[in-house]
Structures are given as structure tokens and as C-alpha cells.
Coordinates of C-alpha atoms and ligand atoms in Angstrom, one line a residue:
Chain Z
M1151 CA -17.4 9.8 13.0
K1152 CA -16.2 13.0 11.6
I1153 CA -14.6 14.6 8.5
F1154 CA -11.4 16.0 8.3
V1155 CA -9.7 18.2 5.8
E1156 CA -6.4 18.4 5.5
M1157 CA -5.8 22.6 4.5
A1158 CA -2.0 21.9 3.7
K1159 CA -3.3 20.3 1.4
C1160 CA -6.5 21.5 0.5
E1161 CA -6.4 23.5 -2.6
N1162 CA -10.5 25.0 -3.0
H1163 CA -11.1 22.9 -5.8
G1164 CA -14.7 22.5 -4.5
Q1165 CA -15.5 19.1 -6.0
C1166 CA -16.5 17.6 -2.7
A1167 CA -19.1 20.6 -2.7
I1168 CA -20.6 19.3 -5.7
S1169 CA -20.5 15.6 -4.1
A1170 CA -22.0 16.6 -0.4
P1171 CA -23.4 19.7 -0.8
N1172 CA -25.1 19.3 3.0
N1173 CA -21.5 19.4 4.4
F1174 CA -19.0 21.1 2.2
E1175 CA -19.5 24.7 0.4
L1176 CA -17.1 26.9 -0.8
D1177 CA -17.4 30.3 0.5
S1178 CA -18.1 33.4 -1.5
D1179 CA -13.7 34.2 -1.9
G1180 CA -14.1 30.2 -2.7
N1181 CA -12.4 29.1 0.5
L1182 CA -13.6 25.5 1.5
R1183 CA -16.1 25.4 4.6
Y1184 CA -17.1 22.5 6.1
Q1185 CA -19.0 20.5 9.0
E1186 CA -17.2 18.5 10.9
S1187 CA -19.9 16.7 12.2
F1188 CA -22.7 15.0 10.4
G1189 CA -25.7 12.6 9.5
E1190 CA -26.1 8.9 8.7
E1191 CA -27.8 9.9 5.6
D1192 CA -25.2 12.0 4.5
L1193 CA -22.7 9.6 5.2
H1194 CA -22.7 8.3 1.3
D1195 CA -22.5 11.5 -0.5
I1196 CA -19.3 12.0 1.9
E1197 CA -17.2 9.1 0.8
D1198 CA -18.2 10.6 -2.5
A1199 CA -16.7 13.9 -1.9
I1200 CA -13.7 11.6 -0.4
D1201 CA -12.5 10.0 -3.0
S1202 CA -13.6 13.2 -5.7
C1203 CA -11.2 14.9 -4.4
P1204 CA -8.1 15.7 -6.7
L1205 CA -5.9 16.5 -3.4
Q1206 CA -7.1 13.6 -1.7
A1207 CA -7.4 16.0 1.6
I1208 CA -10.1 14.6 2.9
S1209 CA -10.4 11.9 5.2
L1210 CA -13.1 10.7 7.9
D1211 CA -12.8 9.5 11.9
R1212 CA -9.1 11.3 12.0
D1213 CA -8.0 13.3 14.8
P1214 CA -6.5 16.8 13.2
T1215 CA -3.7 16.2 16.4
Y1216 CA -2.7 13.1 15.3
A1217 CA -2.3 14.0 11.1
Chain T
M257 CA -12.5 -27.3 -3.1
P258 CA -8.5 -25.7 -3.4
E259 CA -7.6 -24.9 0.0
R260 CA -6.2 -21.4 -0.7
G261 CA -8.4 -18.2 -2.0
P262 CA -8.5 -18.0 -6.0
L263 CA -5.2 -15.9 -7.4
I264 CA -5.8 -12.7 -9.2
G265 CA -3.8 -10.7 -11.2
V266 CA -4.3 -6.7 -11.2
V267 CA -2.1 -5.1 -14.0
G268 CA -1.5 -1.7 -13.0
A269 CA -1.0 -0.4 -10.3
G270 CA -2.6 2.9 -9.9
I271 CA -6.1 3.6 -8.5
A272 CA -7.9 1.5 -10.2
G273 CA -6.6 -1.9 -9.7
L274 CA -5.7 -0.4 -6.4
R275 CA -9.5 0.1 -5.8
A276 CA -10.4 -3.4 -7.8
A277 CA -8.2 -5.1 -5.7
N278 CA -9.7 -3.6 -2.5
A279 CA -13.4 -4.3 -3.7
L280 CA -12.8 -8.5 -4.5
L281 CA -11.1 -8.8 -1.3
K282 CA -13.2 -6.9 0.9
R283 CA -15.9 -9.4 -0.4
K284 CA -13.5 -12.1 -0.9
D285 CA -10.9 -11.8 1.7
D286 CA -8.8 -15.0 0.9
A287 CA -8.6 -14.3 -2.8
R288 CA -4.8 -14.0 -3.2
V289 CA -4.0 -10.5 -5.4
V290 CA -1.1 -9.5 -6.4
I291 CA -0.8 -6.2 -8.1
F292 CA 2.1 -5.5 -11.2
G293 CA 3.6 -2.3 -11.6
D294 CA 5.9 -2.0 -14.2
E295 CA 6.5 1.9 -12.1
N296 CA 8.9 1.4 -8.2
H297 CA 6.1 3.3 -6.4
R298 CA 2.8 2.1 -4.5
T299 CA -0.8 3.8 -6.1
Y300 CA -0.8 7.4 -5.7
N301 CA -2.1 10.6 -6.2
R302 CA -1.9 11.5 -10.1
P303 CA -3.8 14.3 -9.8
G304 CA -1.5 15.9 -7.2
L305 CA 1.2 15.6 -9.3
T306 CA 0.6 18.9 -10.7
K307 CA -1.9 20.5 -8.4
K308 CA 0.8 22.9 -6.7
R309 CA 4.4 23.8 -6.2
Y310 CA 7.3 22.0 -3.4
P311 CA 9.6 24.9 -3.1
N312 CA 11.8 23.6 -0.4
S313 CA 14.5 22.2 -2.1
G314 CA 16.1 20.6 1.1
S315 CA 14.6 16.8 0.0
P316 CA 11.9 17.5 -2.6
K317 CA 11.3 14.8 -4.4
S318 CA 10.3 12.4 -0.8
E319 CA 8.1 15.7 0.0
L320 CA 6.1 15.0 -3.3
A321 CA 5.7 11.5 -2.3
E322 CA 5.0 11.5 1.3
N323 CA 2.4 14.5 -0.3
L324 CA 0.8 11.8 -2.5
K325 CA 0.8 8.5 -1.0
I326 CA -2.3 7.4 -0.3
K327 CA -3.8 5.5 2.5
E328 CA -5.3 2.5 0.5
V329 CA -2.5 0.8 -0.4
E330 CA -1.5 -0.1 3.4
N331 CA -3.5 -3.7 2.5
D332 CA -1.2 -6.8 3.5
S333 CA -3.5 -8.7 1.7
V334 CA -2.5 -7.5 -1.6
T335 CA 1.2 -9.1 -2.9
W336 CA 3.1 -5.7 -4.3
R337 CA 5.3 -6.7 -7.4
L338 CA 6.5 -2.9 -8.7
D339 CA 9.4 -2.3 -10.6
T340 CA 7.5 -4.9 -12.9
R341 CA 5.6 -5.1 -16.1
V342 CA 3.7 -7.4 -17.8
E343 CA 5.6 -8.3 -21.1
E344 CA 2.6 -10.0 -22.5
A345 CA -0.4 -12.1 -21.5
D346 CA -2.1 -15.0 -22.8
L347 CA -6.0 -15.0 -22.0
S348 CA -6.5 -18.7 -22.9
G349 CA -3.8 -20.2 -20.6
K350 CA -5.0 -17.3 -18.4
V351 CA -1.0 -16.9 -17.9
L352 CA 1.1 -13.3 -17.8
R353 CA 4.5 -12.9 -19.2
L354 CA 6.5 -10.7 -17.0
S355 CA 9.9 -8.4 -18.0
T356 CA 11.3 -10.0 -14.5
R357 CA 11.7 -13.2 -17.0
G358 CA 8.8 -14.4 -15.1
T359 CA 5.2 -15.9 -15.2
F360 CA 2.6 -15.6 -13.1
E361 CA -0.9 -17.9 -13.5
Y362 CA -4.1 -15.9 -12.5
D363 CA -7.6 -17.4 -12.3
G364 CA -9.1 -14.1 -12.5
L365 CA -7.3 -11.5 -14.4
V366 CA -7.7 -7.0 -13.7
I367 CA -6.6 -5.1 -16.5
A368 CA -6.0 -1.6 -15.3
S369 CA -2.3 -0.7 -16.9
G370 CA -4.0 3.1 -17.4
V371 CA -2.9 5.0 -20.5
R372 CA 0.7 7.0 -21.4
P373 CA 1.6 10.0 -22.7
R374 CA 1.4 9.9 -26.5
T375 CA 5.1 11.4 -28.2
S376 CA 6.1 12.5 -30.8
A377 CA 10.5 12.3 -29.2
E378 CA 11.9 10.3 -27.2
V379 CA 11.6 10.4 -23.9
G380 CA 14.2 11.7 -22.5
R381 CA 16.2 12.5 -25.2
E382 CA 18.2 15.4 -25.2
C383 CA 18.8 16.9 -28.4
A384 CA 20.8 20.4 -29.4
F385 CA 18.3 22.1 -27.6
H386 CA 15.6 20.9 -25.4
T387 CA 15.8 18.2 -22.9
H388 CA 12.1 16.0 -23.4
R389 CA 9.8 14.8 -21.2
T390 CA 6.5 14.0 -21.0
L391 CA 4.2 14.0 -17.6
R392 CA 2.4 10.6 -16.4
G393 CA 4.3 9.7 -13.2
L394 CA 5.6 10.7 -9.9
D395 CA 9.0 9.8 -11.0
D396 CA 8.7 12.6 -14.3
A397 CA 7.0 14.7 -11.8
Q398 CA 10.0 14.4 -9.6
Y399 CA 12.2 15.6 -12.5
I400 CA 9.8 18.8 -13.5
H401 CA 9.4 20.4 -9.9
D402 CA 13.6 19.5 -9.5
E403 CA 13.7 21.8 -12.8
L404 CA 11.2 24.2 -13.0
R405 CA 12.2 25.0 -9.0
A406 CA 15.2 26.0 -10.8
S407 CA 13.0 28.4 -12.6
K408 CA 14.1 27.6 -16.1
K409 CA 12.6 28.5 -19.5
V410 CA 10.0 25.8 -20.8
T411 CA 7.8 24.8 -23.9
I412 CA 5.2 22.8 -23.4
A413 CA 3.6 21.2 -26.1
G414 CA -0.7 20.6 -26.1
A415 CA -2.7 22.7 -24.5
G416 CA -5.2 20.3 -22.4
F417 CA -5.1 19.8 -18.6
V418 CA -2.3 18.8 -18.0
A419 CA -0.3 21.1 -19.7
C420 CA -2.6 24.2 -18.5
E421 CA -1.7 22.6 -15.3
L422 CA 2.0 22.8 -16.4
A423 CA 2.1 26.2 -17.5
S424 CA 0.6 27.3 -14.4
L425 CA 2.5 25.5 -12.1
A426 CA 5.9 26.1 -14.3
G427 CA 4.2 30.4 -13.7
E428 CA 4.1 29.8 -9.7
Y429 CA 7.6 28.3 -10.1
G430 CA 8.9 32.1 -11.9
C431 CA 9.8 29.8 -15.2
E432 CA 9.5 31.3 -18.8
V433 CA 6.3 29.3 -20.0
S434 CA 5.6 29.2 -23.8
V435 CA 3.1 26.7 -25.0
L436 CA 2.5 25.5 -28.2
E437 CA -0.5 24.3 -29.7
T438 CA -1.3 23.9 -33.6
R439 CA -4.5 22.1 -34.0
R440 CA -6.8 24.4 -32.4
S441 CA -6.7 27.9 -31.3
G442 CA -6.6 28.0 -27.4
P443 CA -7.2 25.3 -24.3
F444 CA -9.6 23.1 -24.2
E445 CA -11.3 23.7 -27.5
S446 CA -12.2 20.8 -28.5
M447 CA -14.3 19.8 -25.1
L448 CA -15.4 23.8 -24.4
G449 CA -15.6 25.6 -27.8
R450 CA -13.4 28.0 -29.2
N451 CA -15.0 31.4 -27.1
I452 CA -14.1 29.4 -24.0
S453 CA -11.5 28.3 -25.0
Q454 CA -10.4 31.6 -26.3
A455 CA -11.1 33.4 -23.4
L456 CA -8.8 30.8 -21.4
R457 CA -6.0 31.4 -23.9
R458 CA -6.4 35.3 -23.5
W459 CA -5.9 34.3 -19.3
L460 CA -2.7 32.0 -19.9
V461 CA -1.1 35.3 -21.3
Q462 CA -1.6 38.0 -19.2
H463 CA 0.0 35.7 -16.9
G464 CA 2.6 35.7 -18.9
V465 CA 2.4 32.8 -21.2
T466 CA 3.8 32.8 -24.3
F467 CA 0.9 31.0 -26.4
L468 CA 1.7 30.2 -30.1
T469 CA -0.6 28.4 -32.3
G470 CA -1.1 27.2 -36.1
D471 CA 2.4 28.3 -38.0
S472 CA 3.9 29.8 -35.5
A473 CA 3.6 27.3 -33.0
R474 CA 4.5 24.6 -35.9
Q475 CA 7.1 26.3 -35.7
S476 CA 8.6 26.7 -32.0
M477 CA 7.8 22.4 -32.5
C478 CA 11.1 20.4 -31.6
S479 CA 10.6 16.5 -31.8
G480 CA 14.4 16.6 -30.6
S481 CA 16.0 15.3 -34.3
S482 CA 18.9 17.9 -33.5
E483 CA 21.6 16.2 -32.5
A484 CA 23.0 18.0 -28.9
L485 CA 26.2 19.5 -29.8
N486 CA 27.6 18.9 -25.2
P487 CA 25.2 15.9 -24.6
E488 CA 27.4 16.6 -20.8
S489 CA 26.1 20.0 -20.6
S490 CA 22.6 20.1 -19.7
S491 CA 22.8 23.7 -18.3
D492 CA 21.9 25.6 -22.0
R493 CA 19.3 23.6 -22.6
S494 CA 15.7 24.2 -21.7
L495 CA 12.7 21.5 -20.5
Y496 CA 10.3 20.6 -23.1
V497 CA 7.3 18.8 -22.2
E498 CA 4.6 17.0 -24.7
A499 CA 1.0 17.4 -23.3
I500 CA -0.5 16.1 -26.6
G501 CA -2.6 13.9 -25.5
S502 CA -2.4 9.8 -24.1
V503 CA -2.4 5.9 -25.2
P504 CA -4.2 4.2 -23.0
N505 CA -1.5 0.6 -22.8
V506 CA -2.7 -1.9 -24.5
E507 CA -0.3 -3.4 -26.6
W508 CA 0.3 -6.1 -24.1
L509 CA -2.5 -7.5 -24.8
C510 CA -2.8 -8.0 -28.3
G511 CA -3.3 -11.6 -29.8
N512 CA -6.4 -12.8 -27.8
G513 CA -8.5 -11.3 -30.1
L514 CA -10.4 -8.8 -27.3
D515 CA -11.2 -5.2 -29.3
L516 CA -8.6 -2.8 -28.6
S517 CA -9.2 -0.3 -31.0
D518 CA -9.3 2.5 -28.4
G519 CA -8.4 1.1 -24.8
V520 CA -9.9 -2.2 -24.1
R521 CA -14.2 -2.1 -24.0
V522 CA -15.5 -3.7 -21.6
D523 CA -19.5 -3.9 -20.9
E524 CA -21.2 -1.8 -18.5
Y525 CA -20.3 -4.2 -15.7
M526 CA -16.4 -3.6 -16.7
R527 CA -16.5 -7.7 -17.8
V528 CA -13.9 -8.2 -20.7
P529 CA -16.8 -9.6 -22.5
E530 CA -14.4 -12.3 -24.9
R531 CA -13.2 -13.8 -21.8
E532 CA -14.5 -14.4 -19.0
G533 CA -12.9 -13.9 -15.7
V534 CA -11.5 -10.5 -17.2
F535 CA -12.2 -7.6 -15.8
A536 CA -11.0 -3.9 -17.0
A537 CA -11.2 -0.9 -15.7
G538 CA -9.7 3.2 -14.5
D539 CA -8.4 5.4 -17.7
V540 CA -7.5 2.0 -20.1
A541 CA -11.5 0.9 -20.2
R542 CA -13.9 1.9 -22.7
Y543 CA -17.6 0.5 -22.1
P544 CA -21.3 1.7 -23.0
D545 CA -21.8 5.5 -21.7
P546 CA -24.3 5.9 -19.3
W547 CA -25.3 8.9 -20.2
A548 CA -25.7 8.7 -24.2
T549 CA -27.2 5.6 -25.0
G550 CA -25.4 3.3 -27.9
S551 CA -22.2 5.3 -27.9
L552 CA -18.9 3.7 -25.7
T553 CA -16.5 6.3 -24.0
R554 CA -13.2 6.3 -22.2
M555 CA -12.8 8.0 -20.0
E556 CA -9.2 9.7 -18.2
F557 CA -10.5 11.2 -14.8
W558 CA -9.4 9.9 -11.0
K559 CA -13.1 9.6 -10.1
N560 CA -13.9 7.4 -13.2
A561 CA -11.0 5.2 -12.2
V562 CA -12.4 4.6 -8.8
E563 CA -15.5 4.6 -9.3
T564 CA -14.6 1.2 -11.8
G565 CA -12.3 0.1 -10.3
E566 CA -14.6 -0.5 -7.3
L567 CA -17.0 -2.3 -10.2
A568 CA -14.1 -4.6 -11.8
G569 CA -13.5 -5.5 -7.9
R570 CA -17.5 -6.4 -7.2
S571 CA -17.9 -8.5 -10.6
L572 CA -14.7 -10.0 -9.8
A573 CA -16.4 -11.5 -6.4
S574 CA -19.4 -11.7 -8.4
A575 CA -18.1 -13.9 -11.0
L576 CA -15.9 -15.9 -8.1
G577 CA -18.8 -17.1 -7.2
Y578 CA -19.2 -14.8 -3.7
E579 CA -21.9 -12.5 -2.5
S580 CA -21.9 -9.4 -4.2
E581 CA -23.8 -6.8 -5.6
V582 CA -23.1 -5.6 -9.0
S583 CA -24.8 -3.1 -10.8
Q584 CA -24.5 -1.5 -14.4
I585 CA -21.3 1.7 -14.1
K586 CA -23.2 5.3 -14.1
Y587 CA -19.9 7.8 -13.1
F588 CA -21.0 11.0 -14.2
P589 CA -18.2 13.7 -15.0
S590 CA -17.4 16.4 -12.9
M591 CA -14.2 17.4 -12.7
S592 CA -11.7 21.1 -11.6
T593 CA -8.6 22.5 -12.3
E594 CA -7.0 25.4 -11.8
V595 CA -5.0 27.2 -14.2
F596 CA -3.2 30.7 -12.7
G597 CA -5.7 30.9 -10.3
L598 CA -8.6 30.4 -12.1
R599 CA -10.3 27.4 -11.1
I600 CA -12.5 25.7 -14.4
Q601 CA -15.1 23.3 -12.9
I602 CA -16.7 20.8 -15.6
A603 CA -19.2 18.3 -15.3
G604 CA -21.4 16.6 -17.8
D605 CA -20.5 16.5 -21.4
P606 CA -19.8 19.6 -23.0
K607 CA -17.9 18.4 -25.6
A608 CA -21.4 16.1 -27.1
C609 CA -23.5 19.6 -26.7
D610 CA -24.3 21.4 -30.1
S611 CA -24.4 24.6 -28.4
M612 CA -23.4 27.1 -25.4
E613 CA -25.1 30.0 -22.8
I614 CA -23.4 32.2 -20.7
V615 CA -25.8 31.9 -17.1
R616 CA -23.8 34.2 -15.8
G617 CA -20.6 36.5 -16.1
D618 CA -18.8 37.9 -18.8
L619 CA -16.5 36.0 -20.8
D620 CA -14.4 39.2 -21.4
R621 CA -13.9 39.4 -17.0
L622 CA -12.7 35.3 -16.1
D623 CA -11.7 36.4 -12.8
Q624 CA -15.3 38.1 -12.2
G625 CA -17.4 34.1 -13.0
V626 CA -18.5 33.3 -15.5
L627 CA -21.6 30.2 -15.7
V628 CA -21.6 28.6 -18.8
K629 CA -24.2 25.4 -19.8
F630 CA -23.7 23.3 -23.1
L631 CA -26.6 22.1 -25.2
R632 CA -27.8 19.4 -26.5
E633 CA -31.2 20.0 -28.8
D634 CA -32.0 22.2 -26.4
V635 CA -31.7 19.9 -23.5
V636 CA -28.5 21.3 -21.0
G637 CA -25.4 18.2 -21.3
G638 CA -22.6 20.1 -19.5
V639 CA -22.3 22.5 -17.4
A640 CA -18.8 24.8 -16.3
Y641 CA -18.4 27.3 -14.1
M642 CA -14.3 29.8 -14.6
D643 CA -14.1 32.1 -11.2
E644 CA -11.0 33.0 -9.2
G645 CA -13.8 32.8 -6.3
A646 CA -16.7 30.7 -5.9
R647 CA -19.4 34.0 -6.7
Y648 CA -21.6 31.6 -8.6
N649 CA -20.8 28.0 -6.5
R650 CA -24.4 27.8 -5.6
L651 CA -25.4 28.3 -8.7
Y652 CA -23.2 26.0 -10.1
I653 CA -24.0 22.7 -8.7
E654 CA -27.9 22.9 -8.4
L655 CA -27.1 22.6 -12.3
V656 CA -24.5 20.2 -11.4
K657 CA -27.5 18.8 -9.3
A658 CA -30.1 18.5 -12.3
L659 CA -27.9 17.5 -14.8
K660 CA -26.9 13.9 -12.7
A661 CA -31.0 13.8 -12.3
R662 CA -31.6 13.4 -15.7
Ligands
FAD2675 C1 -0.5 15.2 -14.3 C2 -1.8 14.7 -14.2 C3 -3.1 15.6 -14.0 C4 -4.1 14.6 -13.8 N1 -5.1 15.6 -12.8 C5 -6.5 14.5 -12.9 C6 -7.3 16.2 -12.1 O1 -7.1 16.7 -12.1 N2 -8.5 15.1 -12.3 C7 -8.9 14.4 -12.5 O2 -9.5 14.0 -12.2 N3 -7.9 13.2 -13.1 C8 -7.0 13.6 -13.5 N4 -5.4 12.9 -13.7 C9 -6.4 12.0 -14.8 C10 -5.8 10.6 -13.4 O3 -4.7 10.6 -12.4 C11 -6.2 9.2 -14.3 O4 -7.8 9.6 -14.6 C12 -6.4 8.5 -13.2 O5 -5.2 8.0 -12.5 C13 -6.5 6.8 -13.7 O6 -6.3 5.7 -13.5 P1 -6.0 5.0 -13.5 O7 -5.7 3.2 -12.1 O8 -6.7 4.3 -14.6 O9 -4.3 4.5 -14.6 P2 -3.0 4.9 -14.4 O10 -2.8 5.6 -12.7 O11 -2.3 5.0 -15.3 O12 -2.5 3.6 -13.9 C14 -1.7 2.4 -14.4 C15 -0.3 1.7 -14.3 O13 -0.3 1.2 -15.2 C16 1.5 1.2 -14.8 N5 1.4 -0.1 -16.3 C17 0.8 -0.3 -18.0 N6 1.4 -0.9 -18.0 C18 1.4 -1.9 -17.1 C19 1.6 -3.3 -17.0 N7 2.3 -3.9 -18.8 N8 2.7 -4.0 -16.7 C20 2.7 -3.5 -15.5 N9 2.2 -1.6 -15.1 C21 2.0 -1.0 -16.2 C22 1.3 1.9 -15.7 O14 2.6 2.7 -15.5 C23 0.3 2.9 -13.8 O15 1.2 3.3 -12.9 C24 -4.4 13.5 -14.2 C25 -3.8 13.1 -14.5 C26 -2.0 13.0 -14.7 C27 -1.0 12.7 -15.3
SF4_2676 S1 -12.4 18.6 -3.2 FE1 -10.3 18.5 -1.8 S2 -9.3 20.4 -2.7 FE2 -11.0 20.5 -3.8 S3 -11.9 21.9 -1.6 FE3 -13.0 20.0 -1.8 S4 -11.4 19.1 -0.1 FE4 -10.4 21.1 -0.7

């Protein structure tokens, strides 16, 4: 499974970074940085991030080329 | 043994209702779930209504709807009864009376009817000066985006989250924006206190908003009572949006002996104590505050609706006798909003605190980042972070984690 953020939707609200700090962060300009791959132990946090994003921009397992 | 699974009614097609339905169906796939919604849309991402502009006028309506779609609605085990309002519930007879004149008998019920904007003027009313609207649903938002795209003048009554996001959106569309706040002196004052509120007010003013308070706000308020001189022509009328808080949608539950004093009172498992097999979730549910023993809380946040909705679905599955883990609600409030490029993040419960302390930054330079903690009897009970960038984001996350781990 991979994390996929639809960057056209993301408005850098950073709620994901609070839910899953191992996988998402905002850089010093406030833009989202994230890692596509993750360890099983982070899955719960990532699901929390998916639910918390006010733009509903995050999903799992979607290949961006088919989005 | 009945041949078919239990029949479940979900009142409200928002995220709380949908999550409850999906959580139940995950554990009990022969349950038959019917979701009633008085909007003509399946569940969509409500917070997204005000999060960005839709500048293309081609087919803007569908663009907004398309953008706010959420995947979970594609569950074929659910029957959607849209454009259908539940007018009345008889919880002892287990029957709902519908706006379509039909009735619906259920074995289990989820109350997820959310809230609606509080209003003083009739929605949609055209007075001599304004078209009066509120903002809650997709249809409201489509109308408002259209009006803002035409760069109208807009007056917003209220200075809470919806009001400020709308002011920011309107400013970005190029509209002339006035905000009227009669009871407080600035945005989010009841939550973040006077100092931060004043800084936010200055931020709005710096970005071109006319921000009126007190008597000058009162004088500009419009109750819509003046008669429209020329009801046909709306071109000379400006948009007036009331965003002065909300009212829980509970009227349809009256007469059943429930505690409806502020939404629907439930226990920590989202069960309505007075009635077996009845649950409530989302903006409408008032439950025991996991962070303050002895008090009840009702939250109007997306993630709260997700969590309470899921829990209601799990509790319902368990009440129906199916294997389902249920644990007490432990939603931790954390939200974010953006107002003229300033990201505002709030976690915990600053409202319940009695003092604040600036951890980083200066309230006169919000753009440079300000990190604040709120204390209640010297213990941290909330944090807030405002910034154009993310200078102190790491520190903010650490504070939030510490708060959550209390
Ligand atoms: C403009 C705006 C921006 C927001 N931004 C954010 C944000 O950034 N972050 C955040 O956390 N939260 C935000 N929120 C709040 C968030 O959207 C809500 O907390 C969440 O959507 C609540 O979900 P719900 O399912 O409880 O209620 P709702 O989404 O209100 O769903 C209830 C549904 O039930 C329907 N209904 C009511 N009564 C009946 C009846 N009798 N019969 C049939 N149907 C009925 C209603 O019409 C509605 O469609 C925002 C809200 C608005 C309006
Ligand atoms: S929470 Fe959503 S909008 Fe915010 S940074 Fe993460 S993905 Fe982007």
C-alpha cells in the first residue's frame, strides 16, 4: 500500500502531520511533504490522517496515474 | 429467526450517518440500511465547501460537487432516500414519518441529523438591499460561489469559523467584504480569548475586510424586513450571509421523552439512554466529554462526526448481537482553518482554559508565526498555532502530542 495525496486538493492544512507525524510533515514554507511508503505500524495513524484532512485529499493505494 | 437481517434507519446523509452505516455493515453485512437525507446529495465533504475558490465559470456547479465527492458513498448495501425528510419519529412504535407521506419501520435507528445555521432572516429572502442566505449545504455553497465569482459585495454576520473562511474566500474572489460581529470584539473570541481575537481582527482588516463590532455592527445588521422594491431584479442587491452559529436538528424527535436541550444526549458509546436500539452521532450528539469528567460536550467538527459515527455503528452492531468491539469515545479535538493565507490550527479545549501563554512569536506579527498554549489551573489544556508558513509546526505537533497523551 502507498500513500497518495491529491496535491490539487491539498491546501497544506497540516492536520495529517498531527495525526501521522512519521509520514507527513510541512516544510518551513508550509508545504506538505510526505512519504509514499510506510511501515505497518503507522497504518492506524495514516487512517487517522485520511479522516482528519479537511480537504479529504489523502488516500491509500491509489496510483496517481489513474486518479 | 428472521430470514432477512435487521432494518436500520439512519437519519441524516452526512458523514456521521454514512460512517455509522458503513461501520455496521462491515460487521453485519446482512443488515439492511436505509439512509434518509433531506438534501438531494449523497454524503460529500462539507468542510470543503469553503476551502477554495472555483474560478472557472464553465460548469462551476458540477466542479464543486465533483471536487467534494467522497469515495465511501459507493456502498451498494446502503439504500439512499435522498430529498426525503424525516418529519417525525415515534421511538416507542419504532416508526418514522417521512416528508414523502410514507412511513418507515425500523429495528435500529441512528440519529445523525446534524445542525443548521441559526438565522434571524428567512433564508432566500430578497429585501430591499440584500439577498439573504446561510451556508451549510452544497446547494448553499454553489449559490454563494456563483455570487462571489461575480465579485459582488458581501456582508457576513458573525465571526466564527464559517464566517471567517467565507470572508477569506470572498476576498480571494475579489469581492468587497464586510463582517459584522455584535457580541464580541473579534474573530473566535470566545474560543481563543481577546488578545488573539484582536490580532485576527487586524489580520482581516489588513486584508481589506471591513470589520464592524458593537453598535456600528448592529446598525449594519439586516433582518431582511424591508420590502424589495423590485423583486424581479436582483442585480442591485448584495449578498448577506448569516453565520452566527447553529441549531441542532432535533425537532423531528420531539415528544419521545429524550433530552434534547442541546442536541441529542447520548452516553459514551453513542447510545440514547432512554431508548434501546437508538444511537446518535456527529454534530447533533452531546456526549460525556472524555477530556473533562462530569461534563457533556457537543462538537461541530468533521473528525468528531467520523469518530462518533463509527462508534455509533459499532455499538449498534453490538446491540444487535454481532461481534463488535466497542470502546468509549475518546475524540481529541484538533482543527485547522485558513484565513487570508494564515493557517490557524487549534487543538484541545482552549475555551475551557483560564489563561494563555505565548510560546513563540508575536501577536503583532501573525505572518511570522505565533504559537500559544492555554492553561487551566496551570495545566496545558489547549494549543493554537497561527502562521503563513510552518516555522513552528514541529513544536506545535509536539505540544499537541503531549496534550493528547495527558
Ligand atoms: C462551511 C463549513 C465549513 C466547515 N469546515 C470545517 C473544517 O474545516 N473542519 C472541521 O472539522 N469541520 C468543519 N465543518 C464542520 C463539519 O462539516 C461538520 O462537523 C460535519 O460535516 C458534521 O457531520 P454530520 O454528519 O454530523 O452532520 P451533517 O453533515 O450536517 O449531516 C446531517 C444531514 O442530515 C440532514 N437532515 C437533518 N435533519 C433531517 C431530517 N429530519 N430528515 C432527513 N435529513 C435530515 C441534513 O440536511 C444534513 O444533510 C464545516 C462546516 C461548514 C458548514
Ligand atoms: S491535512 Fe490534507 S490538506 Fe492538510 S496538508 Fe494534509 S493532505 Fe494537505
